[in-house]
PDB file of C-alpha atoms in Angstrom:
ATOM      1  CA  UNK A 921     -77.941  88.026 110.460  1.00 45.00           C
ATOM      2  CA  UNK A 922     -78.967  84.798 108.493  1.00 53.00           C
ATOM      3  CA  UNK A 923     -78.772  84.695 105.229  1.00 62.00           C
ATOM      4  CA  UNK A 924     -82.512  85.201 103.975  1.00 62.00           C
ATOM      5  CA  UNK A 925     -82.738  89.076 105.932  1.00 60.00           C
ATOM      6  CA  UNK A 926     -79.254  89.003 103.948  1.00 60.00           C
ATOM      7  CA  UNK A 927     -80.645  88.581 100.989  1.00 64.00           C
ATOM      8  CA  UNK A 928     -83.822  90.929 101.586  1.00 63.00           C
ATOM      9  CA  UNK A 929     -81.384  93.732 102.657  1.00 59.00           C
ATOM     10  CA  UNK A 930     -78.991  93.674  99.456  1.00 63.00           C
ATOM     11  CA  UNK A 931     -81.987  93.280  97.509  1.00 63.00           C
ATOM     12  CA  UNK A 932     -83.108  96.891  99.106  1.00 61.00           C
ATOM     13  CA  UNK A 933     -79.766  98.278  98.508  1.00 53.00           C
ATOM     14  CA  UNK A 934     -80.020  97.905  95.135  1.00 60.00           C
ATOM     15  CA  UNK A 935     -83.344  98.502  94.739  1.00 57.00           C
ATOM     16  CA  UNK A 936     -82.468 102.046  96.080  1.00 51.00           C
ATOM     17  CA  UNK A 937     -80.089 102.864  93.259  1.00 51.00           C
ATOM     18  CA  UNK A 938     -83.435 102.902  91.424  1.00 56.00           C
ATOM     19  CA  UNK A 939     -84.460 105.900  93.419  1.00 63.00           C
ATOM     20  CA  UNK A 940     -87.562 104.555  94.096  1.00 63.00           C
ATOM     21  CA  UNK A 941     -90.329 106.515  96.221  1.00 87.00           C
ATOM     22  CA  UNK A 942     -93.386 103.998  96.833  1.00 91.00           C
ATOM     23  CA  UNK A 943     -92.994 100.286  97.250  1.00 92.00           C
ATOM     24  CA  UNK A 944     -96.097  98.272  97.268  1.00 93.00           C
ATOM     25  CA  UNK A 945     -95.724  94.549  99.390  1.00 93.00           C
ATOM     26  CA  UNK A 946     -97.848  91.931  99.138  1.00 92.00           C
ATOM     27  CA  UNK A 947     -97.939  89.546 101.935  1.00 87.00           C
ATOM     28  CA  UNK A 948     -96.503  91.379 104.410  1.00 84.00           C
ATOM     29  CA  UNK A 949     -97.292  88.648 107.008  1.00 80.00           C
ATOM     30  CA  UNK A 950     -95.141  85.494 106.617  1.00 79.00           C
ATOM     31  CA  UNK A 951     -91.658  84.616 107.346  1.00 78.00           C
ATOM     32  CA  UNK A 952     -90.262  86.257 104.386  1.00 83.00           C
ATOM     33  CA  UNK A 953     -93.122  89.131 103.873  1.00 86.00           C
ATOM     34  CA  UNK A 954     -92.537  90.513 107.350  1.00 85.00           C
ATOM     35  CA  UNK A 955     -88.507  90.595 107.058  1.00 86.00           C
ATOM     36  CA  UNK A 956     -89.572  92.397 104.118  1.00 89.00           C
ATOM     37  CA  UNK A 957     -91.767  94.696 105.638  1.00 89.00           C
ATOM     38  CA  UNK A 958     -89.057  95.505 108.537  1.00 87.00           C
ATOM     39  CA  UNK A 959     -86.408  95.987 105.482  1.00 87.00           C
ATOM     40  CA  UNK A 960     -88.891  98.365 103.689  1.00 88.00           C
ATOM     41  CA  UNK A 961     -89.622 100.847 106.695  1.00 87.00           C
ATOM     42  CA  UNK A 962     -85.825 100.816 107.794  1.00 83.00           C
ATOM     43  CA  UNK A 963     -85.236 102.309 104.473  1.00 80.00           C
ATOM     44  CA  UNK A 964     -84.840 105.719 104.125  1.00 76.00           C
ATOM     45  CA  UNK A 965     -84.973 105.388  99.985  1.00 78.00           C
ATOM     46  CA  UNK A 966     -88.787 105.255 100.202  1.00 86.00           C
ATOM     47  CA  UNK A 967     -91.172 107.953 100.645  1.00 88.00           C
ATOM     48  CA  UNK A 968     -93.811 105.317 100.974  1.00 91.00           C
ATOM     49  CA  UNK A 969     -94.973 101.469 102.105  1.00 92.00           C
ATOM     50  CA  UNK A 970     -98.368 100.285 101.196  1.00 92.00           C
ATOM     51  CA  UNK A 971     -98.901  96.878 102.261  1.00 91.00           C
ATOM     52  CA  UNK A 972    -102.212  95.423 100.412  1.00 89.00           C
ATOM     53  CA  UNK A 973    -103.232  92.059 102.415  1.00 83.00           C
ATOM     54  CA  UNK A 974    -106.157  89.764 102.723  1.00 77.00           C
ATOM     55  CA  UNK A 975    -106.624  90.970 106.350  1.00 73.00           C
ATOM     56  CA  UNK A 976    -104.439  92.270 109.353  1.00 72.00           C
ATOM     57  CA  UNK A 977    -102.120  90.321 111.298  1.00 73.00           C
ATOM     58  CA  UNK A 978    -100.911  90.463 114.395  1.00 75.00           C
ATOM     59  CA  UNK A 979     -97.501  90.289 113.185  1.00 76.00           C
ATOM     60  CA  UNK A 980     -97.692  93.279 110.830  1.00 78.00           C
ATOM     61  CA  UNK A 981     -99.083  95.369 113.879  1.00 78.00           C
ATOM     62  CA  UNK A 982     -95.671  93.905 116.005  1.00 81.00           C
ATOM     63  CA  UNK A 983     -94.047  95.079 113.188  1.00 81.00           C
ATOM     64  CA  UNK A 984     -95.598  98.507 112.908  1.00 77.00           C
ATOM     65  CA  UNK A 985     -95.630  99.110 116.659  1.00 79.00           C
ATOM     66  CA  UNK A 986     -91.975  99.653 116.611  1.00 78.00           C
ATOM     67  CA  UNK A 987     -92.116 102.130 113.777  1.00 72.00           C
ATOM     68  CA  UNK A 988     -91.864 105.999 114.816  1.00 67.00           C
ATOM     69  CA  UNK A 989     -94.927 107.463 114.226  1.00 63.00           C
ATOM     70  CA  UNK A 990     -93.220 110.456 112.289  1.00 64.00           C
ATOM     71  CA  UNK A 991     -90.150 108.629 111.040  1.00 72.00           C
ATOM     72  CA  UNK A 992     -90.234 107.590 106.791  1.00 73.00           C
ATOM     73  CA  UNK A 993     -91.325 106.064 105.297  1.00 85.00           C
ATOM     74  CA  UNK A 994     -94.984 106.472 105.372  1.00 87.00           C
ATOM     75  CA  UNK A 995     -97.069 103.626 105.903  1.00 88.00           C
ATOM     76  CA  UNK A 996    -100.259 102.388 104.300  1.00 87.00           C
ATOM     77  CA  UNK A 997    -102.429  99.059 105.070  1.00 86.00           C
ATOM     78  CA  UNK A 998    -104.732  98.200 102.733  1.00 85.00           C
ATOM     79  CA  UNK A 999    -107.236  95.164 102.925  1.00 81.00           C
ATOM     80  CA  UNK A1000    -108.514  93.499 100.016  1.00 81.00           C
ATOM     81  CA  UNK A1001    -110.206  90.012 101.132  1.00 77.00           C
ATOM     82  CA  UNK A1002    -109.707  88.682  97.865  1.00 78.00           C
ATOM     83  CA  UNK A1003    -106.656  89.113  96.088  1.00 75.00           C
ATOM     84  CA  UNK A1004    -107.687  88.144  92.969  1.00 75.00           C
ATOM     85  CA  UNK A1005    -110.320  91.067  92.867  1.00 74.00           C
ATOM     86  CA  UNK A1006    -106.670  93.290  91.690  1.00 71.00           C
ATOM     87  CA  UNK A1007    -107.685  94.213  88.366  1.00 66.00           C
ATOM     88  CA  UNK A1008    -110.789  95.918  90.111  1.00 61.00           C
ATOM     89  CA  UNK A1009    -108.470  97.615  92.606  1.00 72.00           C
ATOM     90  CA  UNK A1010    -107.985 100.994  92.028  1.00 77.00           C
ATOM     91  CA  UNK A1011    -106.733 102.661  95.274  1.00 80.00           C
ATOM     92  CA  UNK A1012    -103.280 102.705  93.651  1.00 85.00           C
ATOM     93  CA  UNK A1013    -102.508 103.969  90.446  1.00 84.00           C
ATOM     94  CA  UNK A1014     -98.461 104.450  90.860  1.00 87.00           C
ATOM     95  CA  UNK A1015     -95.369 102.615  92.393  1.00 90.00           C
ATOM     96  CA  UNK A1016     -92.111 102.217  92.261  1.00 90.00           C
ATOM     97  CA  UNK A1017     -91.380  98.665  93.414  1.00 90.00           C
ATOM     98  CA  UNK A1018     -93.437  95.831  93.980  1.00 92.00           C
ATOM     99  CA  UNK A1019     -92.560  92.968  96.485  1.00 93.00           C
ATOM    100  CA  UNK A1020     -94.798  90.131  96.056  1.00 92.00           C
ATOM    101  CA  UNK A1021     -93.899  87.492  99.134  1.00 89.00           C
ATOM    102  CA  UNK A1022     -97.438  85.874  99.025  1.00 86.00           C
ATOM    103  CA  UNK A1023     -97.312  82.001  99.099  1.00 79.00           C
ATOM    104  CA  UNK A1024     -97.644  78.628 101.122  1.00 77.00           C
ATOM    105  CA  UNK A1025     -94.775  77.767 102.891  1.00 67.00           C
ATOM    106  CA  UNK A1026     -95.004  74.415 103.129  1.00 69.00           C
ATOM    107  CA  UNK A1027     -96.384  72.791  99.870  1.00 71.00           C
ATOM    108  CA  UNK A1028     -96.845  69.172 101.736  1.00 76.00           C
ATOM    109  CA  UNK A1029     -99.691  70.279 103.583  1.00 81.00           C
ATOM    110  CA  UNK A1030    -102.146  71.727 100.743  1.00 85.00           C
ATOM    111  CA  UNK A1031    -103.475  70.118  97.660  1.00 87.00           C
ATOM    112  CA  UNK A1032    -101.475  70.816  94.117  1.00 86.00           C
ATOM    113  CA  UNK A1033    -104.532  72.639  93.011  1.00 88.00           C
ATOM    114  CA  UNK A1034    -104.872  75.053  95.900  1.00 86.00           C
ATOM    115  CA  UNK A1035    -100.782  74.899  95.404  1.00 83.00           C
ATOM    116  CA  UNK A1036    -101.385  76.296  91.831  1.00 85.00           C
ATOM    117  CA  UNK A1037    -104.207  78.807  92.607  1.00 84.00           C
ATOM    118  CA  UNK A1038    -101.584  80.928  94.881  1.00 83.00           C
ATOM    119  CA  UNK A1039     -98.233  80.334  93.564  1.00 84.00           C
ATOM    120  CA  UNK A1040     -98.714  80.916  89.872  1.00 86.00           C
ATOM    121  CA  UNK A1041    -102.577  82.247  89.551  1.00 88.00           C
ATOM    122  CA  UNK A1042    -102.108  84.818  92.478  1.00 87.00           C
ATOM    123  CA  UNK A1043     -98.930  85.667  91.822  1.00 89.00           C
ATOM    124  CA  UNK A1044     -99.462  86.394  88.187  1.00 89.00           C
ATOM    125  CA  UNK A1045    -102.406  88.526  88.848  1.00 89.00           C
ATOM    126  CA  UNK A1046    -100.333  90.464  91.546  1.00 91.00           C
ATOM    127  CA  UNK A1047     -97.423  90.588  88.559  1.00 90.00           C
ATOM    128  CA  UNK A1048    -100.200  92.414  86.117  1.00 89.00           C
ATOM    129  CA  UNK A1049    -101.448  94.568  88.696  1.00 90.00           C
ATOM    130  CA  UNK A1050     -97.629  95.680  89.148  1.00 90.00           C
ATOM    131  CA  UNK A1051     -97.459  96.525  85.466  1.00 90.00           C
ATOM    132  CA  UNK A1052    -100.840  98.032  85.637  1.00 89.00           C
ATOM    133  CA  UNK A1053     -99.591 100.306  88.241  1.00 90.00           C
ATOM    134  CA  UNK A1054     -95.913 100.903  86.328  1.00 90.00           C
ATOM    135  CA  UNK A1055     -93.810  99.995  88.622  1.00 90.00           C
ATOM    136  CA  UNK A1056     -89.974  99.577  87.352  1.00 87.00           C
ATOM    137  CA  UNK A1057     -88.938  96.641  89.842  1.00 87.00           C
ATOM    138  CA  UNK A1058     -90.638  93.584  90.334  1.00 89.00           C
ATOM    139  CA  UNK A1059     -89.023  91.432  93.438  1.00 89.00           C
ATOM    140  CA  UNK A1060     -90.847  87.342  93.978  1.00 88.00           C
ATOM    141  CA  UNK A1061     -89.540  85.733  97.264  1.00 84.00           C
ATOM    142  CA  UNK A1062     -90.638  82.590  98.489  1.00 75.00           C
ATOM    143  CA  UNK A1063     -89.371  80.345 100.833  1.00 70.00           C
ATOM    144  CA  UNK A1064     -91.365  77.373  99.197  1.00 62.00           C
ATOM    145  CA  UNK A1065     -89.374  74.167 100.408  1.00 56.00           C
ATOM    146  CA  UNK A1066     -86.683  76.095 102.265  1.00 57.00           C
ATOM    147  CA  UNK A1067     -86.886  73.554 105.153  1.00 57.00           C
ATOM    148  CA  UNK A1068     -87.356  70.149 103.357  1.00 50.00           C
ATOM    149  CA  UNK A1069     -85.176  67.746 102.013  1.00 53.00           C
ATOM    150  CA  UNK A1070     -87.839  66.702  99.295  1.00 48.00           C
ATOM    151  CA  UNK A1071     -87.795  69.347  96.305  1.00 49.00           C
ATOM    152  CA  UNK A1072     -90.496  67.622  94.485  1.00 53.00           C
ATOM    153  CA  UNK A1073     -93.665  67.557  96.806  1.00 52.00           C
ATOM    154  CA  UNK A1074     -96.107  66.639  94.308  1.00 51.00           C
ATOM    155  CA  UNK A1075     -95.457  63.659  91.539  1.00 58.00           C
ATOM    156  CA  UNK A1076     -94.974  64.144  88.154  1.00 61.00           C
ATOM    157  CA  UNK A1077     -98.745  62.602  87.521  1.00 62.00           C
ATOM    158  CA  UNK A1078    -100.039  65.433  89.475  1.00 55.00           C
ATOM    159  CA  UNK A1079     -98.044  68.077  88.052  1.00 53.00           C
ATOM    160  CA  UNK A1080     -99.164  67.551  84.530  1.00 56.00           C
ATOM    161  CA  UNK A1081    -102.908  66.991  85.229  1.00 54.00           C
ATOM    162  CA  UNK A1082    -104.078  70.466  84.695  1.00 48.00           C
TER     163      UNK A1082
END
């Protein structure tokens, strides 16, 4: 097991001693969002997964395929094409947890301003939605950087031109 599932699963274990019921992920589809995903319906601490995404991906659907159809917890997909429409989102109105493992992998291939829009705009608007809907743990995982020796993608001219 390397050590980012590691991570995931302790994170799960004591997320459990919260006795939570519904866990809401977002970005269910990425390197970090799907170990997430895999950790959240191989727990039997939740009564329910909802999984809010831009669209479906083929991963997720791996993923679900090898879910028992009966087993717990239950699972719920929900599109919303634009993530930042949250605040006008009203499908959910109660969770337990939030996971929010939205984000661009690798910064060195995207502008600091697109950059910006997802990694603190998005996230922050997923962050209010999670208080909106009361949940009592927040989790952020990225694996920004993870695989680069450079921690500092964008120069300090950039950074402060907002």
């Amino acid at each position: 097991m390397n050590s980012p599932i590691k991570t995931i699963t302790l994170l799960l274990i004591l997320l459990a001693f919260t006795r939570a019921q519904t866990a809401v992920l977002f970005g269910g589809s990425g390197a970090v969002g799907s170990e997430v995903l895999k950790s959240l319906l191989n727990n039997s601490n939740f009564q329910e997964v909802i999984l809010i995404g831009r669209k479906s991906y083929p991963k997720v659907d791996e993923i679900l395929a090898t879910k028992k159809a009966d087993s717990k917890p239950n699972f719920t997909a929900l599109t919303l094409p634009d993530l930042k429409d949250l605040d006008l989102f009203d499908k959910i109105d109660k969770a337990d947890a939030c996971f929010i493992a939205v984000g661009i992998g690798d910064v060195n291939i995207v502008t600091f301003e697109y950059w910006h829009s997802i990694e603190v705009d998005l996230i922050g608007t997923i962050a209010k939605f999670c208080d909106k809907v009361h949940v009592r743990s927040l989790t952020l995982l990225s694996a920004i950087d993870v695989e680069y020796e450079s921690a500092e993608p964008y120069s300090e001219e950039e950074i402060h031109t907002e």
